[in-house]
Amino acid sequence: MARPFDVSAVEKKWQARWRDEGTYEVDNDDERERFYALCMYPYPSGAAHQGHIRNYTFGDLVVRYQTMHGKAVLSPFGFDSFGLPAENAAIKAGSHPRLFTEARMAELKSSVQRLGAVFDWRREVYSHDPAYMKWAQTIFLKFLEAGLAYRALAPVNWCPGCATVLANEQVNPDGTCDRSGDLVERRELEQWFFKITDYAEQLLNDVDDLEWPERVKTMQRNWIGRSEGVEFDLPLVEDPARGLRVFTTRPDTGFGVTYAVVAPEHPMLEELTTVDHRDEVRELVERARSASELERTASSDAGAGLEKRGAFTGSYVTNPFSAQPVPVYVADYVLGTYGTGAIMAVPAEDERDFAFARVHELPVVRTVEPPADHGEGPYAGEGPHINSGFMDGMDVASAKEAATAFLVAHARGERKVNYRLRDWLVSRQRFWGCPIPVVYCDVDGIVAVPLDQLPIVAPDDVVMDQSGQSPLATHEGFRDTSCPTCGRPARREADTMDTFTDSSWYFLRYADPFTPGMAFDPVQAAKWMPVDQYIGGIEHAILHLLYARFYLKALIDIGLAPGLPREPFKRLFTQGMIRLDGSKMSKSKGNLIAPEKYYDTVGADGLRLFHLFVGPPEDDVDWTAQTEDMIEGCARFVDRVYRLAHHDECFFHDEFTPEDEEVRREVHRTIAKVTSAMEGWSFNTAVAALMELLNTLSRWARRPEGAHLATLEESMDLMLRLLAPMAPHVTAELWEERHPGEPSVHATSWPVADPALVAHASVVMVVQVNGKIRARLEVSPDLSEGDAAAAALAAPEVVTTLAGATPQRVVARPPRLVNVIV
RNA sequence: GCCCGGGUGGCGGAAUGGCAGACGCGGAGGACUCAAAAUCCUUUGCUCGAGAGGGCGUGCGGGUUCGAGUCCCGCCCCGGGCACCA
């Protein structure tokens, strides 16, 4: 494609200038109104892919747009530079993850710089920087001190193909490894946890006030999963003073409890199991322990599998409502980690209990009358209670209240709120992450590394084999140390922290990486926080956002971040994904479309415009054969702007005609349109409005009778300012040509539409007869209803169509439309 | 199964209950050129018609309304999230 100017040279020139002059550096004591714009901390996978490009196009648009509104905009950049992919790649290539990662960082940085995205590079942060690790480890130790970090035995996800433990988010819903596709196994290991469950209530409640997409808020709420119910005892028949503690959200169905179930991990299981049932119970527990998630879920679909998944313990407990004994089963459909690990089973009102009861031939007693057409199955809906003694006739809500009161009085019951959310497992048995800064001593146990010895940085000569053991554990120089308390030989923790810990506070470091001796100065950070606009992918809707929210709350509570708002991200925008051939585009699948080829041909401005123009920013983008053409179309638009600014094929006249006046009005209407589109994140229509304006201006200036020169120049200037956040290079270049020696277009203010010019002098009113358009009339915008009706009925086309018939009704909606009904 | 989104030309997509298809891509025709590229102009929902003009059109079926892509009810299909959480 032949271009009217050297796109590459122009883009390089301006990128260099923004970087060298520190145009987008902002100081913490800046007097202007503040705005914190942030794109999600990227994992350095190499040159940017189109998902990154999309992200930074939106982010940079916000930065430049807000800057034009006179604000001090904080726009930082950095890298989520620890992580498994680099470690795997390094093992494969026989190199070091740091070398590998830093090469990828350089590529990604180059990609975003060539996009023309601007940042305050003085604030750059990357996870494997010892200066960052020092504070990451300090935070860990402060959590430990505050009881927010603890160590416990837990099952983890082990991938045999990758020979390593995986993070939960790396396991597919079907229990396979996201990377290798192998079936993930469960292994029991001593692990470090963060007590995020302490914050469940706050994390749930604070979601309400966030300006986030509703669906992300819903996902957060579902993930936390609050449920209100009752915890109470089912007394043991053998020893009624003791009981099997259960949790239920449906105490009202208590009369329908025909059996109880404990999880295979339940502490009372052994005691409950009678001699003659020992073998079956043991077999079931063994199966449950070794079974992968996949096997457990797969068998739940088929009724045939259910029988094998439960066994009678031989014991009985008493249903406190009916005072009848009911059998206790063990089954893996009850989870050891939720509630009390034991349930009261109500087959008539619960799907799972029903399926289990059917296989094991347990009685089903309805306690809620289902609708007449309901049939055999379980019914969990609303209805009057039956077979329920004192609750008979009550609706579900009042029966719940009555049942709860009963349990509190008679079964050691108490109201209880449970959460689905589990504590955050932060240990990783891998090398390329931030080491957990503790030491194990035979005498003193777990000992924190003294703060003045941080950061603990892993040595370079570690063997990263595939044994599955933490690589650091095999390095004697790292492993063997002395106890900071007693001085005796001790060993270092060999696990590293989940990389989600790094991305949970980086935005605080950005706000103030300058103050020595602190992760960030809370006084400085408070000037920027919360992030005004956070932009990233929907794939982080749950984990990253939840973890970062937890971190900030915890940091405030342990005194590291006094005075900061308790929520980190005020507004969140989640962009759509780039899809190739209908599948999700990801680095692991290798189907990336590098931006570099576009920089060299259409230019960054063209590529940015494409991403803005292709559709609503929240929608997914299908990268197809047509995409190349669309990108070229956007570059064509850039060229047309350039040519018009250079008066290519234009003609001019001197006096200001009504046509010139109308063009001027059109410009102001465009200002109004683009401004509201920008505010509403409708970037595609903002670009369309500018394309329309360009079409209008070009046609006008190329008429033989010509255009009013001063009006064209005024229009061009306004258009360049509107276009500046979208296509920063060409607008900066043209502005400099037109205004040599003056401040850049990016230093001008965002245009404001003149309301007097936005208004139309006359508009076209549509006249319908029975809903069909018969005439168009040019009318004044403030035409009255009566006048509109009269004008419509007088229109010749209407008279002809009516052919003498009398209108039944005339609906006048001036100045848009009149509908004549006959 | 449950909970969210979403179905509009050949394609990406526009449309405070009031002219469906803005803008762009692609297609067709033309100008310029020895020719091509680039650029510019015209045209482009489907369909009947030589034409003027008519009919049909926003996943399907109903409804509300003078008027529905938009609101209501019932379906179908696609995408995403959750999926033994008691």
PDB file of N, CA, C and O (backbone and C1' of nucleotides) in Angstrom, chain A residues 248-249 296 309 333 335 338 352 420 422 614 616 626 636 684 691-692 695 776 809 813 817 819 821, chain B residues 4 11-14 16 18-19 22-26 39-40 54 66 79 81-86:
ATOM      1  N   THR A 248     -26.906 -27.155  57.228  1.00  0.00           N
ATOM      2  CA  THR A 248     -27.927 -27.173  56.185  1.00  0.00           C
ATOM      3  C   THR A 248     -28.458 -25.773  55.936  1.00  0.00           C
ATOM      4  O   THR A 248     -28.480 -24.938  56.842  1.00  0.00           O
ATOM      5  N   THR A 249     -28.863 -25.524  54.689  1.00  0.00           N
ATOM      6  CA  THR A 249     -29.541 -24.262  54.381  1.00  0.00           C
ATOM      7  C   THR A 249     -31.048 -24.493  54.361  1.00  0.00           C
ATOM      8  O   THR A 249     -31.811 -23.567  54.165  1.00  0.00           O
ATOM      9  N   ARG A 296     -14.080 -38.555  39.882  1.00  0.00           N
ATOM     10  CA  ARG A 296     -15.162 -38.297  40.823  1.00  0.00           C
ATOM     11  C   ARG A 296     -16.339 -37.626  40.134  1.00  0.00           C
ATOM     12  O   ARG A 296     -17.484 -37.973  40.357  1.00  0.00           O
ATOM     13  N   ARG A 309     -20.099 -45.321  45.144  1.00  0.00           N
ATOM     14  CA  ARG A 309     -19.560 -44.116  45.758  1.00  0.00           C
ATOM     15  C   ARG A 309     -20.081 -43.880  47.178  1.00  0.00           C
ATOM     16  O   ARG A 309     -19.807 -42.864  47.771  1.00  0.00           O
ATOM     17  N   TYR A 333     -19.728 -37.743  47.625  1.00  0.00           N
ATOM     18  CA  TYR A 333     -20.432 -36.544  47.137  1.00  0.00           C
ATOM     19  C   TYR A 333     -20.542 -35.501  48.246  1.00  0.00           C
ATOM     20  O   TYR A 333     -20.932 -34.364  48.009  1.00  0.00           O
ATOM     21  N   LEU A 335     -18.349 -33.210  50.674  1.00  0.00           N
ATOM     22  CA  LEU A 335     -16.979 -32.718  50.691  1.00  0.00           C
ATOM     23  C   LEU A 335     -16.492 -32.504  52.116  1.00  0.00           C
ATOM     24  O   LEU A 335     -17.190 -31.916  52.938  1.00  0.00           O
ATOM     25  N   TYR A 338     -16.091 -28.560  53.169  1.00  0.00           N
ATOM     26  CA  TYR A 338     -17.155 -27.561  53.212  1.00  0.00           C
ATOM     27  C   TYR A 338     -18.071 -27.828  54.394  1.00  0.00           C
ATOM     28  O   TYR A 338     -18.388 -28.984  54.691  1.00  0.00           O
ATOM     29  N   ARG A 352     -29.181 -34.424  44.652  1.00  0.00           N
ATOM     30  CA  ARG A 352     -28.108 -35.390  44.896  1.00  0.00           C
ATOM     31  C   ARG A 352     -28.535 -36.448  45.901  1.00  0.00           C
ATOM     32  O   ARG A 352     -28.299 -37.641  45.732  1.00  0.00           O
ATOM     33  N   ARG A 420     -18.121 -20.687  50.192  1.00  0.00           N
ATOM     34  CA  ARG A 420     -17.507 -21.632  49.264  1.00  0.00           C
ATOM     35  C   ARG A 420     -16.009 -21.352  49.137  1.00  0.00           C
ATOM     36  O   ARG A 420     -15.216 -22.225  48.833  1.00  0.00           O
ATOM     37  N   ARG A 422     -12.222 -20.865  49.626  1.00  0.00           N
ATOM     38  CA  ARG A 422     -11.243 -21.571  50.460  1.00  0.00           C
ATOM     39  C   ARG A 422     -10.038 -20.672  50.659  1.00  0.00           C
ATOM     40  O   ARG A 422      -9.815 -19.744  49.893  1.00  0.00           O
ATOM     41  N   VAL A 614     -13.230  -2.004  15.152  1.00  0.00           N
ATOM     42  CA  VAL A 614     -13.761  -3.310  14.740  1.00  0.00           C
ATOM     43  C   VAL A 614     -15.090  -3.669  15.414  1.00  0.00           C
ATOM     44  O   VAL A 614     -15.901  -4.396  14.848  1.00  0.00           O
ATOM     45  N   PRO A 616     -17.577  -3.194  19.473  1.00  0.00           N
ATOM     46  CA  PRO A 616     -17.548  -2.735  20.863  1.00  0.00           C
ATOM     47  C   PRO A 616     -16.352  -3.351  21.588  1.00  0.00           C
ATOM     48  O   PRO A 616     -16.064  -4.532  21.405  1.00  0.00           O
ATOM     49  N   GLN A 626     -10.715 -11.463   6.531  1.00  0.00           N
ATOM     50  CA  GLN A 626     -11.170 -10.105   6.263  1.00  0.00           C
ATOM     51  C   GLN A 626     -10.440  -9.062   7.118  1.00  0.00           C
ATOM     52  O   GLN A 626     -10.398  -7.878   6.776  1.00  0.00           O
ATOM     53  N   ARG A 636      -6.018   3.508   5.523  1.00  0.00           N
ATOM     54  CA  ARG A 636      -6.501   4.372   4.437  1.00  0.00           C
ATOM     55  C   ARG A 636      -7.110   5.645   5.035  1.00  0.00           C
ATOM     56  O   ARG A 636      -6.928   6.741   4.520  1.00  0.00           O
ATOM     57  N   ASN A 684     -15.887   2.332  18.767  1.00  0.00           N
ATOM     58  CA  ASN A 684     -16.171   2.044  17.360  1.00  0.00           C
ATOM     59  C   ASN A 684     -17.030   3.134  16.735  1.00  0.00           C
ATOM     60  O   ASN A 684     -16.796   3.534  15.597  1.00  0.00           O
ATOM     61  N   MET A 691     -14.799   9.331  10.823  1.00  0.00           N
ATOM     62  CA  MET A 691     -14.750   8.958   9.407  1.00  0.00           C
ATOM     63  C   MET A 691     -15.814   9.719   8.635  1.00  0.00           C
ATOM     64  O   MET A 691     -15.574  10.201   7.528  1.00  0.00           O
ATOM     65  N   GLU A 692     -16.987   9.825   9.232  1.00  0.00           N
ATOM     66  CA  GLU A 692     -18.062  10.570   8.587  1.00  0.00           C
ATOM     67  C   GLU A 692     -17.675  12.027   8.395  1.00  0.00           C
ATOM     68  O   GLU A 692     -17.936  12.619   7.351  1.00  0.00           O
ATOM     69  N   ASN A 695     -15.296  12.357   5.576  1.00  0.00           N
ATOM     70  CA  ASN A 695     -16.019  12.261   4.298  1.00  0.00           C
ATOM     71  C   ASN A 695     -16.668  13.593   3.956  1.00  0.00           C
ATOM     72  O   ASN A 695     -16.584  14.066   2.821  1.00  0.00           O
ATOM     73  N   ARG A 776     -41.470  13.265   2.899  1.00  0.00           N
ATOM     74  CA  ARG A 776     -40.474  13.827   3.821  1.00  0.00           C
ATOM     75  C   ARG A 776     -40.560  15.334   3.699  1.00  0.00           C
ATOM     76  O   ARG A 776     -40.523  15.865   2.586  1.00  0.00           O
ATOM     77  N   ARG A 809     -57.125   9.204  12.751  1.00  0.00           N
ATOM     78  CA  ARG A 809     -56.268   9.665  13.826  1.00  0.00           C
ATOM     79  C   ARG A 809     -54.969  10.168  13.218  1.00  0.00           C
ATOM     80  O   ARG A 809     -54.508   9.630  12.211  1.00  0.00           O
ATOM     81  N   ARG A 813     -45.469  13.496  16.103  1.00  0.00           N
ATOM     82  CA  ARG A 813     -44.294  13.512  16.997  1.00  0.00           C
ATOM     83  C   ARG A 813     -43.223  14.406  16.380  1.00  0.00           C
ATOM     84  O   ARG A 813     -42.195  13.927  15.921  1.00  0.00           O
ATOM     85  N   LEU A 817     -41.583  12.828  13.132  1.00  0.00           N
ATOM     86  CA  LEU A 817     -42.495  11.970  12.396  1.00  0.00           C
ATOM     87  C   LEU A 817     -43.961  12.330  12.614  1.00  0.00           C
ATOM     88  O   LEU A 817     -44.342  12.791  13.691  1.00  0.00           O
ATOM     89  N   ASN A 819     -47.696  10.257  11.809  1.00  0.00           N
ATOM     90  CA  ASN A 819     -48.308   9.046  11.263  1.00  0.00           C
ATOM     91  C   ASN A 819     -49.805   9.287  11.133  1.00  0.00           C
ATOM     92  O   ASN A 819     -50.487   9.593  12.112  1.00  0.00           O
ATOM     93  N   ILE A 821     -53.429   7.838  10.354  1.00  0.00           N
ATOM     94  CA  ILE A 821     -54.126   6.553  10.360  1.00  0.00           C
ATOM     95  C   ILE A 821     -55.489   6.702   9.716  1.00  0.00           C
ATOM     96  O   ILE A 821     -56.266   7.581  10.099  1.00  0.00           O
TER      97      ILE A 821
ATOM     98  P     C B   4     -29.942 -14.776  35.232  1.00  0.00           P
ATOM     99  O5'   C B   4     -28.692 -13.840  35.024  1.00  0.00           O
ATOM    100  C5'   C B   4     -28.377 -13.377  33.754  1.00  0.00           C
ATOM    101  C4'   C B   4     -26.892 -13.108  33.635  1.00  0.00           C
ATOM    102  C3'   C B   4     -26.533 -12.524  32.288  1.00  0.00           C
ATOM    103  O3'   C B   4     -26.628 -11.111  32.359  1.00  0.00           O
ATOM    104  C1'   C B   4     -25.223 -14.439  32.645  1.00  0.00           C
ATOM    105  P     C B  11     -23.209 -12.563   6.125  1.00  0.00           P
ATOM    106  O5'   C B  11     -21.775 -11.975   6.473  1.00  0.00           O
ATOM    107  C5'   C B  11     -20.672 -12.833   6.714  1.00  0.00           C
ATOM    108  C4'   C B  11     -19.462 -12.005   7.040  1.00  0.00           C
ATOM    109  C3'   C B  11     -19.616 -11.062   8.227  1.00  0.00           C
ATOM    110  O3'   C B  11     -19.440 -11.719   9.458  1.00  0.00           O
ATOM    111  C1'   C B  11     -18.654  -9.883   6.429  1.00  0.00           C
ATOM    112  P     G B  12     -20.149 -11.117  10.758  1.00  0.00           P
ATOM    113  O5'   G B  12     -19.235  -9.878  11.133  1.00  0.00           O
ATOM    114  C5'   G B  12     -17.885 -10.084  11.524  1.00  0.00           C
ATOM    115  C4'   G B  12     -17.264  -8.771  11.922  1.00  0.00           C
ATOM    116  C3'   G B  12     -18.078  -7.949  12.910  1.00  0.00           C
ATOM    117  O3'   G B  12     -17.912  -8.418  14.228  1.00  0.00           O
ATOM    118  C1'   G B  12     -17.316  -6.545  11.174  1.00  0.00           C
ATOM    119  P     G B  13     -19.068  -8.196  15.294  1.00  0.00           P
ATOM    120  O5'   G B  13     -19.069  -6.616  15.415  1.00  0.00           O
ATOM    121  C5'   G B  13     -20.251  -5.897  15.707  1.00  0.00           C
ATOM    122  C4'   G B  13     -20.130  -4.547  15.080  1.00  0.00           C
ATOM    123  C3'   G B  13     -21.282  -3.608  15.371  1.00  0.00           C
ATOM    124  O3'   G B  13     -20.956  -2.830  16.501  1.00  0.00           O
ATOM    125  C1'   G B  13     -20.983  -3.777  13.036  1.00  0.00           C
ATOM    126  P     A B  14     -22.036  -2.241  17.431  1.00  0.00           P
ATOM    127  O5'   A B  14     -22.276  -0.864  16.709  1.00  0.00           O
ATOM    128  C5'   A B  14     -23.355  -0.727  15.901  1.00  0.00           C
ATOM    129  C4'   A B  14     -23.468   0.669  15.446  1.00  0.00           C
ATOM    130  C3'   A B  14     -24.703   1.318  16.037  1.00  0.00           C
ATOM    131  O3'   A B  14     -24.302   2.136  17.107  1.00  0.00           O
ATOM    132  C1'   A B  14     -24.886   1.200  13.679  1.00  0.00           C
ATOM    133  P     U B  16     -30.159   4.224  20.046  1.00  0.00           P
ATOM    134  O5'   U B  16     -31.525   4.273  20.861  1.00  0.00           O
ATOM    135  C5'   U B  16     -32.248   5.484  20.955  1.00  0.00           C
ATOM    136  C4'   U B  16     -32.410   5.879  22.394  1.00  0.00           C
ATOM    137  C3'   U B  16     -33.804   5.593  22.943  1.00  0.00           C
ATOM    138  O3'   U B  16     -33.901   4.255  23.439  1.00  0.00           O
ATOM    139  C1'   U B  16     -33.286   7.842  23.327  1.00  0.00           C
ATOM    140  P     G B  18     -37.186   5.065  18.886  1.00  0.00           P
ATOM    141  O5'   G B  18     -38.004   5.431  17.569  1.00  0.00           O
ATOM    142  C5'   G B  18     -38.277   4.398  16.616  1.00  0.00           C
ATOM    143  C4'   G B  18     -38.843   5.016  15.376  1.00  0.00           C
ATOM    144  C3'   G B  18     -38.147   6.293  14.941  1.00  0.00           C
ATOM    145  O3'   G B  18     -38.189   6.350  13.526  1.00  0.00           O
ATOM    146  C1'   G B  18     -40.414   6.758  15.413  1.00  0.00           C
ATOM    147  P     C B  19     -37.000   5.671  12.697  1.00  0.00           P
ATOM    148  O5'   C B  19     -37.441   6.217  11.265  1.00  0.00           O
ATOM    149  C5'   C B  19     -38.663   5.776  10.659  1.00  0.00           C
ATOM    150  C4'   C B  19     -38.388   5.527   9.208  1.00  0.00           C
ATOM    151  C3'   C B  19     -37.204   4.593   8.952  1.00  0.00           C
ATOM    152  O3'   C B  19     -37.489   3.803   7.807  1.00  0.00           O
ATOM    153  C1'   C B  19     -36.771   6.682   7.980  1.00  0.00           C
ATOM    154  P     A B  22     -25.719   1.875   6.063  1.00  0.00           P
ATOM    155  O5'   A B  22     -25.080   3.237   6.588  1.00  0.00           O
ATOM    156  C5'   A B  22     -25.894   4.375   6.821  1.00  0.00           C
ATOM    157  C4'   A B  22     -25.334   5.179   7.959  1.00  0.00           C
ATOM    158  C3'   A B  22     -23.815   5.358   7.945  1.00  0.00           C
ATOM    159  O3'   A B  22     -23.428   6.438   7.119  1.00  0.00           O
ATOM    160  C1'   A B  22     -24.521   4.707  10.106  1.00  0.00           C
ATOM    161  P     C B  23     -22.356   6.213   5.968  1.00  0.00           P
ATOM    162  O5'   C B  23     -21.080   5.706   6.767  1.00  0.00           O
ATOM    163  C5'   C B  23     -20.325   6.585   7.603  1.00  0.00           C
ATOM    164  C4'   C B  23     -19.297   5.807   8.377  1.00  0.00           C
ATOM    165  C3'   C B  23     -18.465   4.834   7.532  1.00  0.00           C
ATOM    166  O3'   C B  23     -17.417   5.497   6.854  1.00  0.00           O
ATOM    167  C1'   C B  23     -19.219   3.719   9.457  1.00  0.00           C
ATOM    168  P     G B  24     -16.973   5.008   5.402  1.00  0.00           P
ATOM    169  O5'   G B  24     -16.300   3.599   5.706  1.00  0.00           O
ATOM    170  C5'   G B  24     -15.072   3.549   6.407  1.00  0.00           C
ATOM    171  C4'   G B  24     -14.776   2.140   6.835  1.00  0.00           C
ATOM    172  C3'   G B  24     -14.600   1.120   5.724  1.00  0.00           C
ATOM    173  O3'   G B  24     -13.325   1.220   5.121  1.00  0.00           O
ATOM    174  C1'   G B  24     -15.919   0.197   7.440  1.00  0.00           C
ATOM    175  P     C B  25     -13.102   0.722   3.642  1.00  0.00           P
ATOM    176  O5'   C B  25     -13.265  -0.858   3.764  1.00  0.00           O
ATOM    177  C5'   C B  25     -12.274  -1.626   4.415  1.00  0.00           C
ATOM    178  C4'   C B  25     -12.671  -3.075   4.461  1.00  0.00           C
ATOM    179  C3'   C B  25     -12.917  -3.735   3.111  1.00  0.00           C
ATOM    180  O3'   C B  25     -11.708  -4.075   2.462  1.00  0.00           O
ATOM    181  C1'   C B  25     -14.620  -4.359   4.614  1.00  0.00           C
ATOM    182  P     G B  26     -11.587  -3.928   0.903  1.00  0.00           P
ATOM    183  O5'   G B  26     -12.616  -5.034   0.391  1.00  0.00           O
ATOM    184  C5'   G B  26     -12.318  -6.420   0.577  1.00  0.00           C
ATOM    185  C4'   G B  26     -13.521  -7.250   0.214  1.00  0.00           C
ATOM    186  C3'   G B  26     -14.061  -7.060  -1.196  1.00  0.00           C
ATOM    187  O3'   G B  26     -13.317  -7.784  -2.146  1.00  0.00           O
ATOM    188  C1'   G B  26     -15.861  -7.016   0.323  1.00  0.00           C
ATOM    189  P     U B  39      -5.882   3.561  -2.250  1.00  0.00           P
ATOM    190  O5'   U B  39      -6.224   4.947  -2.966  1.00  0.00           O
ATOM    191  C5'   U B  39      -5.600   6.151  -2.532  1.00  0.00           C
ATOM    192  C4'   U B  39      -5.947   7.264  -3.487  1.00  0.00           C
ATOM    193  C3'   U B  39      -7.435   7.519  -3.683  1.00  0.00           C
ATOM    194  O3'   U B  39      -7.968   8.315  -2.644  1.00  0.00           O
ATOM    195  C1'   U B  39      -6.375   7.447  -5.787  1.00  0.00           C
ATOM    196  P     C B  40      -9.435   8.062  -2.144  1.00  0.00           P
ATOM    197  O5'   C B  40     -10.302   8.728  -3.301  1.00  0.00           O
ATOM    198  C5'   C B  40     -10.216  10.126  -3.549  1.00  0.00           C
ATOM    199  C4'   C B  40     -10.910  10.451  -4.847  1.00  0.00           C
ATOM    200  C3'   C B  40     -12.353   9.971  -4.961  1.00  0.00           C
ATOM    201  O3'   C B  40     -13.252  10.831  -4.293  1.00  0.00           O
ATOM    202  C1'   C B  40     -11.188   9.417  -6.935  1.00  0.00           C
ATOM    203  P     G B  54     -44.440   2.173  -4.222  1.00  0.00           P
ATOM    204  O5'   G B  54     -44.665   0.593  -4.297  1.00  0.00           O
ATOM    205  C5'   G B  54     -45.981   0.084  -4.534  1.00  0.00           C
ATOM    206  C4'   G B  54     -45.950  -1.401  -4.783  1.00  0.00           C
ATOM    207  C3'   G B  54     -45.567  -2.283  -3.606  1.00  0.00           C
ATOM    208  O3'   G B  54     -46.611  -2.405  -2.658  1.00  0.00           O
ATOM    209  C1'   G B  54     -44.533  -3.098  -5.561  1.00  0.00           C
ATOM    210  P     C B  66     -52.911   2.278  19.902  1.00  0.00           P
ATOM    211  O5'   C B  66     -52.306   2.523  18.446  1.00  0.00           O
ATOM    212  C5'   C B  66     -53.175   2.469  17.311  1.00  0.00           C
ATOM    213  C4'   C B  66     -52.397   2.892  16.087  1.00  0.00           C
ATOM    214  C3'   C B  66     -51.035   2.214  15.924  1.00  0.00           C
ATOM    215  O3'   C B  66     -51.169   0.957  15.292  1.00  0.00           O
ATOM    216  C1'   C B  66     -50.792   4.549  15.643  1.00  0.00           C
ATOM    217  P     G B  79     -20.993 -22.732  20.671  1.00  0.00           P
ATOM    218  O5'   G B  79     -20.602 -21.434  21.495  1.00  0.00           O
ATOM    219  C5'   G B  79     -19.667 -20.506  20.951  1.00  0.00           C
ATOM    220  C4'   G B  79     -19.529 -19.317  21.850  1.00  0.00           C
ATOM    221  C3'   G B  79     -19.132 -19.614  23.290  1.00  0.00           C
ATOM    222  O3'   G B  79     -17.752 -19.869  23.431  1.00  0.00           O
ATOM    223  C1'   G B  79     -20.899 -18.064  23.290  1.00  0.00           C
ATOM    224  P     G B  81     -15.547 -20.057  30.232  1.00  0.00           P
ATOM    225  O5'   G B  81     -16.353 -19.689  31.545  1.00  0.00           O
ATOM    226  C5'   G B  81     -15.978 -18.550  32.307  1.00  0.00           C
ATOM    227  C4'   G B  81     -16.991 -18.316  33.395  1.00  0.00           C
ATOM    228  C3'   G B  81     -17.182 -19.474  34.365  1.00  0.00           C
ATOM    229  O3'   G B  81     -16.176 -19.509  35.362  1.00  0.00           O
ATOM    230  C1'   G B  81     -19.288 -18.702  33.681  1.00  0.00           C
ATOM    231  P     C B  82     -15.680 -20.931  35.888  1.00  0.00           P
ATOM    232  O5'   C B  82     -16.932 -21.413  36.744  1.00  0.00           O
ATOM    233  C5'   C B  82     -17.311 -20.718  37.929  1.00  0.00           C
ATOM    234  C4'   C B  82     -18.610 -21.259  38.452  1.00  0.00           C
ATOM    235  C3'   C B  82     -18.635 -22.756  38.751  1.00  0.00           C
ATOM    236  O3'   C B  82     -17.980 -23.096  39.954  1.00  0.00           O
ATOM    237  C1'   C B  82     -20.593 -22.169  37.598  1.00  0.00           C
ATOM    238  P     A B  83     -17.095 -24.471  39.947  1.00  0.00           P
ATOM    239  O5'   A B  83     -18.186 -25.611  39.789  1.00  0.00           O
ATOM    240  C5'   A B  83     -19.145 -25.810  40.791  1.00  0.00           C
ATOM    241  C4'   A B  83     -20.312 -26.581  40.226  1.00  0.00           C
ATOM    242  C3'   A B  83     -20.098 -28.068  40.027  1.00  0.00           C
ATOM    243  O3'   A B  83     -20.123 -28.743  41.263  1.00  0.00           O
ATOM    244  C1'   A B  83     -21.378 -27.185  38.249  1.00  0.00           C
ATOM    245  P     C B  84     -19.116 -29.921  41.532  1.00  0.00           P
ATOM    246  O5'   C B  84     -19.216 -29.990  43.142  1.00  0.00           O
ATOM    247  C5'   C B  84     -20.253 -29.318  43.804  1.00  0.00           C
ATOM    248  C4'   C B  84     -21.527 -30.161  43.827  1.00  0.00           C
ATOM    249  C3'   C B  84     -21.941 -30.534  45.237  1.00  0.00           C
ATOM    250  O3'   C B  84     -23.338 -30.414  45.355  1.00  0.00           O
ATOM    251  C1'   C B  84     -21.764 -32.490  43.926  1.00  0.00           C
ATOM    252  P     C B  85     -23.980 -28.983  45.645  1.00  0.00           P
ATOM    253  O5'   C B  85     -22.987 -28.239  46.673  1.00  0.00           O
ATOM    254  C5'   C B  85     -23.102 -28.414  48.091  1.00  0.00           C
ATOM    255  C4'   C B  85     -22.609 -27.141  48.738  1.00  0.00           C
ATOM    256  C3'   C B  85     -23.014 -25.893  47.940  1.00  0.00           C
ATOM    257  O3'   C B  85     -23.911 -25.026  48.592  1.00  0.00           O
ATOM    258  C1'   C B  85     -20.613 -26.007  48.230  1.00  0.00           C
ATOM    259  P     A B  86     -24.467 -24.538  49.539  1.00  0.00           P
ATOM    260  O5'   A B  86     -25.551 -25.637  49.895  1.00  0.00           O
ATOM    261  C5'   A B  86     -25.860 -25.867  51.225  1.00  0.00           C
ATOM    262  C4'   A B  86     -26.506 -27.220  51.324  1.00  0.00           C
ATOM    263  C3'   A B  86     -26.653 -27.727  52.750  1.00  0.00           C
ATOM    264  O3'   A B  86     -27.844 -27.235  53.331  1.00  0.00           O
ATOM    265  C1'   A B  86     -25.625 -29.382  51.445  1.00  0.00           C
TER     266        A B  86
END
